[in-house]
Amino acid sequence: MASLIGSKVERKEDKKFLTGKGRYTADINLAHQTYAYFVRSTHARAKITNVDISKAKKAPGVIKIFTGDDIAREKIGGLIAGWKIVSQDGKDMKVPNHPPLAKDSVNYVGDHIAVVIAESLEEARNAAELVNVSYKILKAIVDTGNAMQSDTIHEGIDNNLCFDFILGDKKKTEESFSTADKIIKLDLRNNRLIPNAMEPRACIGDYNSSSDELTLYTTSQNPHLSRLVLSAFGGIHPEHKFRVVAPDVGGGFGSKIYAYAEDAVTAWASKKIERPVKWVAERSESFLSDCHGRDHITHVELAIKNDGKITGLKVDTIANIGAYASLFATVTPTYLYAPLILGLYDIPSAFINVKAVFTNTAPVDAYRGAGRPEATYLIERIVHKAANEIGMDQAEFRRKNFVDKFPHQQCLVHNIDSGDYKAHLDKALEISDYKNFKNRKSESAKNGKLRGIGFSTYIEACGIAPSAVVMSIGCGVGLWESAEVRFNATGNVSVFSGAHSHGQGHDTTFAQIVGDRLGVAIENIEVIHGDTDKGPFGMGTYGSRSLAVGGSAIAKACDKIIEKGKKVAAHMLEGKPEDIDFKDGDFILRSSNKKKTISEIAFACYLPGQFGDAKSPLPPGVEPGLKETSFYDPVNFSFPAGSHICEVEVDQNTGETKVVKYTAVDDFGTIINPMIVEGQVHGGIVQGIGQALYENSHYDDSGQLTTASYMDYTMPRADNFPQIKIDYTTTPATSNPLGSKGCGEAGAIAAPPAVMNAVIDAIGTDVSMPATAEKVWSAIKKNGYKKAAA
Amino acid sequence: MKNFNFKTATSTKEATKLFSGRAAFLAGGMTLLPAIKLRLAAYSDLINIKKIKTLSGIKASSKSLKIGSASTHVTVASSKEVIKSIPSLSFLADGIGDPQVRNRGTIGGSIANNDPAADYPSACLALNAIIHTSKRKIPADKFFKGMFETDLKKGELIEAIEFEIPEKSSYAKFPNPASRYAIVGVYIAKLKKEVRVAITGASSSVYRSKELEAALTNNFSASAINNINISSADLNSDIHASEDYRAHLIKVMAQKAVSNC
Ligand SMILES: Cc1cc2nc3c(=O)[nH]c(=O)nc-3n(C[C@H](O)[C@H](O)[C@H](O)COP(=O)(O)OP(=O)(O)OC[C@H]3O[C@@H](n4cnc5c(N)ncnc54)[C@H](O)[C@@H]3O)c2cc1C
């Protein structure tokens, strides 16, 4: 049997998705269902002086209107930040209460004030227009850089400072800088993005008063975590009577990790009115109230020697986390960011300070890459600048500083198990035809275009999060994963995973792992996820963790199945378990070459009586049934890395930039399904190009989101991209049984600096993301056309 | 979306008769329906005009090209008559929005709406068009009054747009990367009697640039524009483009359009 690992198995789930038969939360309609519409703040910062619902209450079809007072009266808990960060002065971070419906104040445009529940959506909306909110409007704090110098948004949180975090050895870093031959400096802005999953968020609360069971259908990347948060902190319903179902979910990119106000409110409201309560976001609500991503301001300095060796790195970042601290908001700009600033270079000293600030903008949280794109952006941008300033070739400068012995203990946190950075750089140089770049540049010049080339040799940390490692750095919660592999009596297999697929293709990849390990045909394997009533507690999908952690749990559960199968087979074949070999689905007794198929073993395990003999096929002490569970906590992060090379052409008349060539060579460790990986890489890269050239979430001074629709927020489209050339090198991860490292975020992490370095190479001057046509045109104008063309 | 009455007319006469109260004609719905869904507009009656046969069809003579108001963008873009007589008009229609919008949106809806960043209004001005309505014929120069404002009276229906066939013409657009509407669009036409230059996207409404027209009347070439300084006064400034950038783009797009003529 050919190995399923590394094979381009067609996605099992595509048929339903491509024929419109996916079943998303919005597709679910329950008997006696009601419709919720949220009254949202139209101001970025205001005191609520009154919420008058008297008119709205009487509007046709209205069943009930709840406000922040109701939530407070019922003691429904606020939404939480999952990780506590300790500031450099030893004090805990400061976070405000975040009630699902605001009571006294609103803190961003889109903040939730009241919910109108009616017989139809139209009636709910009509009535919502009649809710009269009186505000005392306050000056909005919008700007990341000035937030600390502005009025206090949340009482008791001085300077709007959530935490002031440090990592690294300050003294040693200062020494490196004092002995450096050259110090390179750069100021960067990592632009704020809106995730824009294709499917807007949605949820349905469904309370059953006869059984006292509450079900929440929701667009979640991690239904168990949502249940935990809503139960333990929200006090919505006890966990054992609370079921959270995340059916087909149309993309998340991080924005669907968090339990949102709408989840809490629809679930709770359903208990109050004893009817299902459904809410589906309008696209404008997605823009306003989905957690945004990135939004950093960073100053970075690099100490280097004349020969190009990097000796130190200093970073100061202000991270905007928006109006409240969302679930992963505090861990994203700290533990997912700070340890990664070293990139894949051997840098002996580093120090970083991150100040997280509150502003009157939508909460900012993990978004594809979460912290790692921000880290990669700063190191790759300053490495580009450093190589230029000492007049060294970009590839050469990188090669000189690459880590090349593994395992490698970095000076900050991570111990990198494996990699071969020169291998992917060399391959990328070859595929991108680097040596002939000069010819292409002069060709472009003939057409009046400025051509530039940019590198991004990146590393990231995936497979979040090994408890042992995260606890050692003071980060509270480890994120293991669960799996249950359950044979049915007829020999097919149900696989339950705590990971959640919302575009990643788990139904296929996970089936490949099981099929490969157990010798069962793919079509006889069903992967089940997204329902707290079905599988064991799981942590969900984000941080490119599903395969390295969730897949490993599945592999471990499979191994347990084989172990038990050997016992049963030995008994049936009259040998010893240690004399049984398992291969391609057969248990073979070495001495006699007699065998039992795994399907026969499953049947025997479930229906031992059916064998007719007096003797049961199960050996004494072995329980019937064939089902194993594994909770897998990895021993380390995994460290995907790669080399991306981008070429752009800039039209100097208009400033318009086009990506004309893009090469990505990545090391993801073992690849299970290259076709799915290719899709993930493509998606990531185009998101990264989107950040570099097009996307930007913009608030005006009064805190109004001016990019709140596709008319103003530039989602890139197919015609913005060239053909992307993809290849791989492989060094298997040593930290998990599959050897996989993770691929879901790589493109979004690597691409922004590759593109920006190319733009800067083309125009010969700095420009910030997104490098829109006007910004590039202005930069060229300021810098002079000649210099740019040189 | 608030409830409304949906009525379908099969003739121009019926359409204007059905028009009463807070009514609106519904063509492709690409502008009207989003406005209703976002509750920026509400109507008691929508009158579907897509079933009126006389509003479709494209006819070319030696002097003019007449396009029925309900013709979709894709119809205009792919019409043999249009490609033969005014290829730049086909090019313009092909560059509107995206395939979905081009499949439903109509030329009549576009000019009735007179979005300051829409493409067609520039064609109407540059090609000295006559707007045929249920009541009268309106020269393009009098039709576009200001931002989202036209000379149309309540219940007046556009039936066709008649363009003068130019000796040469070209349209150059710098699209807004998000919406793909024009940040600046410049339509240049060398007509029998005059050179016309219409600019869309740059200001509160489409307009003719007298200084570009004068320069090109003298010398119909890109170099004629080299030394013209486009003032940024009265130009739009928003998150997508400052007035200075728009002024610069007018020049660049004008040069491109002339070169492509
Ligand atoms: C995503 C998107 C991108 C777009 N990009 C562009 C672009 O790049 N360039 C561009 O120019 N446009 C663009 N548009 C607008 C598009 O061209 C619309 O189709 C057009 O503006 C309206 O045409 P319609 O047929 O859909 O009109 P409708 O939406 O049906 O009507 C628009 C208005 O015109 C009135 N009306 C319609 N027909 C008549 C008539 N015959 N007589 C009198 N009044 C009438 C209606 O009552 C209404 O007030 C875009 C639209 C969208 C949604």
XYZ file of N, CA and C in Angstrom, chain A residues 121-123 125-126 129 282 284 652-656 694 698 706-707 709-717 719-720 773-774 777 781 785, chain B residues 1-3 36-39 97-99 115 174-181 238-246 248-249 252-253 255:
198
model
N -36.126 39.273 11.691
C -34.947 40.132 11.685
C -35.345 41.573 11.356
N -36.257 41.703 10.400
C -36.703 43.028 9.990
C -37.307 43.789 11.161
N -38.125 43.087 11.914
C -38.764 43.736 13.073
C -37.729 44.095 14.141
N -34.641 44.839 13.591
C -33.898 46.004 13.087
C -34.714 47.280 13.188
N -35.988 47.162 12.810
C -36.843 48.353 12.882
C -36.928 48.863 14.314
N -33.902 50.708 15.705
C -33.802 52.123 15.337
C -34.553 53.017 16.325
N -23.984 41.370 9.969
C -23.923 41.990 8.658
C -22.457 42.279 8.393
N -21.002 44.919 7.646
C -20.504 46.129 8.330
C -20.236 45.857 9.803
N 6.587 54.729 -11.823
C 6.975 55.958 -11.114
C 6.060 57.140 -11.411
N 5.253 57.020 -12.450
C 4.301 58.096 -12.726
C 3.145 58.111 -11.738
N 2.713 56.924 -11.338
C 1.537 56.854 -10.460
C 1.890 56.331 -9.076
N 3.062 55.727 -8.942
C 3.427 55.122 -7.660
C 2.853 53.729 -7.473
N 2.141 53.254 -8.450
C 1.496 51.954 -8.309
C 2.538 50.829 -8.321
N -2.027 46.809 0.281
C -3.415 47.223 0.098
C -4.205 47.481 1.383
N -8.540 51.978 9.059
C -8.280 53.379 9.384
C -9.418 54.005 10.192
N -13.225 54.527 9.072
C -13.499 55.037 7.717
C -13.324 53.952 6.658
N -12.819 52.802 7.074
C -12.689 51.681 6.128
C -13.621 50.563 6.563
N -16.179 49.183 4.879
C -16.832 48.383 3.850
C -15.801 48.104 2.764
N -16.156 47.219 1.851
C -15.231 46.887 0.757
C -15.094 48.024 -0.252
N -15.901 49.055 -0.098
C -15.715 50.218 -0.948
C -14.456 50.975 -0.515
N -14.087 50.819 0.751
C -12.959 51.586 1.274
C -11.823 50.746 1.840
N -12.135 49.522 2.243
C -11.091 48.631 2.750
C -10.635 47.770 1.579
N -9.380 47.874 1.226
C -8.921 47.193 0.014
C -8.593 45.730 0.286
N -9.567 44.878 0.012
C -9.278 43.448 0.000
C -8.617 43.165 -1.337
N -7.428 42.582 -1.314
C -6.795 42.297 -2.603
C -7.602 41.268 -3.399
N -7.432 41.321 -4.711
C -8.164 40.376 -5.572
C -7.166 39.613 -6.433
N -6.383 39.570 -9.401
C -5.552 40.276 -10.381
C -4.442 41.112 -9.733
N -4.389 41.121 -8.407
C -3.288 41.809 -7.732
C -2.055 40.921 -7.560
N -0.311 53.376 -3.759
C 0.253 54.122 -4.878
C 0.618 55.547 -4.455
N -0.281 56.190 -3.725
C 0.012 57.582 -3.364
C 1.225 57.698 -2.452
N 4.288 57.146 -4.522
C 4.492 58.320 -5.382
C 5.081 59.476 -4.571
N 8.663 61.239 -5.000
C 8.718 62.675 -5.263
C 9.665 63.363 -4.278
N 13.285 61.452 -8.398
C 13.151 60.338 -9.332
C 14.485 59.700 -9.653
N -33.409 45.939 5.190
C -34.263 46.416 4.106
C -35.691 46.577 4.601
N -36.258 47.734 4.357
C -37.661 47.926 4.730
C -38.561 47.462 3.580
N -39.729 47.033 3.933
C -40.631 46.508 2.897
C -41.020 47.573 1.878
N -30.644 50.546 -0.081
C -31.848 50.169 0.671
C -31.474 49.211 1.802
N -30.608 48.259 1.473
C -30.212 47.284 2.501
C -29.501 47.957 3.666
N -28.685 48.938 3.363
C -27.973 49.657 4.422
C -28.854 50.701 5.097
N -30.087 50.762 4.671
C -31.068 51.714 5.207
C -30.638 53.167 4.999
N -16.254 48.100 -12.096
C -16.436 47.153 -10.990
C -15.880 45.778 -11.269
N -16.749 44.782 -11.100
C -16.348 43.396 -11.249
C -17.391 42.667 -12.106
N -17.172 41.412 -12.451
C -18.099 40.720 -13.355
C -19.553 40.733 -12.874
N -22.776 59.097 -9.728
C -21.748 58.988 -8.687
C -20.528 59.789 -9.153
N -7.592 55.545 -13.293
C -6.797 55.046 -12.180
C -7.791 54.599 -11.123
N -7.987 53.282 -11.001
C -9.060 52.820 -10.126
C -8.705 52.878 -8.651
N -9.729 53.116 -7.856
C -9.612 52.932 -6.418
C -9.376 51.442 -6.205
N -8.281 51.079 -5.519
C -7.976 49.651 -5.412
C -9.038 48.878 -4.639
N -9.796 49.544 -3.781
C -10.836 48.849 -3.016
C -12.091 48.668 -3.855
N -12.699 49.763 -4.277
C -14.000 49.677 -4.946
C -13.879 49.494 -6.445
N -12.765 49.878 -6.993
C -12.497 49.873 -8.441
C -13.252 50.982 -9.194
N -13.960 51.834 -8.465
C -14.455 53.067 -9.077
C -13.230 53.926 -9.437
N -9.482 62.426 0.211
C -10.070 61.448 1.133
C -9.010 60.414 1.493
N -9.417 59.347 2.178
C -8.407 58.379 2.617
C -7.738 57.677 1.439
N -8.317 57.771 0.267
C -7.730 57.066 -0.872
C -6.745 57.914 -1.659
N -6.966 59.208 -1.682
C -6.080 60.063 -2.468
C -6.246 61.513 -2.040
N -5.122 62.196 -1.900
C -5.167 63.621 -1.567
C -5.487 64.418 -2.834
N -5.795 65.701 -2.665
C -6.102 66.525 -3.836
C -4.867 66.680 -4.735
N -3.685 66.733 -4.110
C -2.461 66.870 -4.921
C -2.219 65.636 -5.776
N -2.441 64.491 -5.155
C -2.232 63.248 -5.898
C -3.245 63.153 -7.041
N -4.480 63.571 -6.758
C -5.491 63.533 -7.815
C -5.097 64.474 -8.960
N -2.161 65.342 -9.829
C -1.077 64.682 -10.560
C -1.628 63.582 -11.471
N -2.574 62.797 -10.923
C -3.120 61.682 -11.710
C -3.903 62.158 -12.928
N -1.343 62.538 -15.545
C -0.800 61.248 -15.992
C -1.841 60.476 -16.809
N -3.082 60.488 -16.328
C -4.135 59.746 -17.029
C -4.465 60.422 -18.362
N -2.378 62.085 -20.206
C -1.295 61.733 -21.149
C -1.462 60.315 -21.663
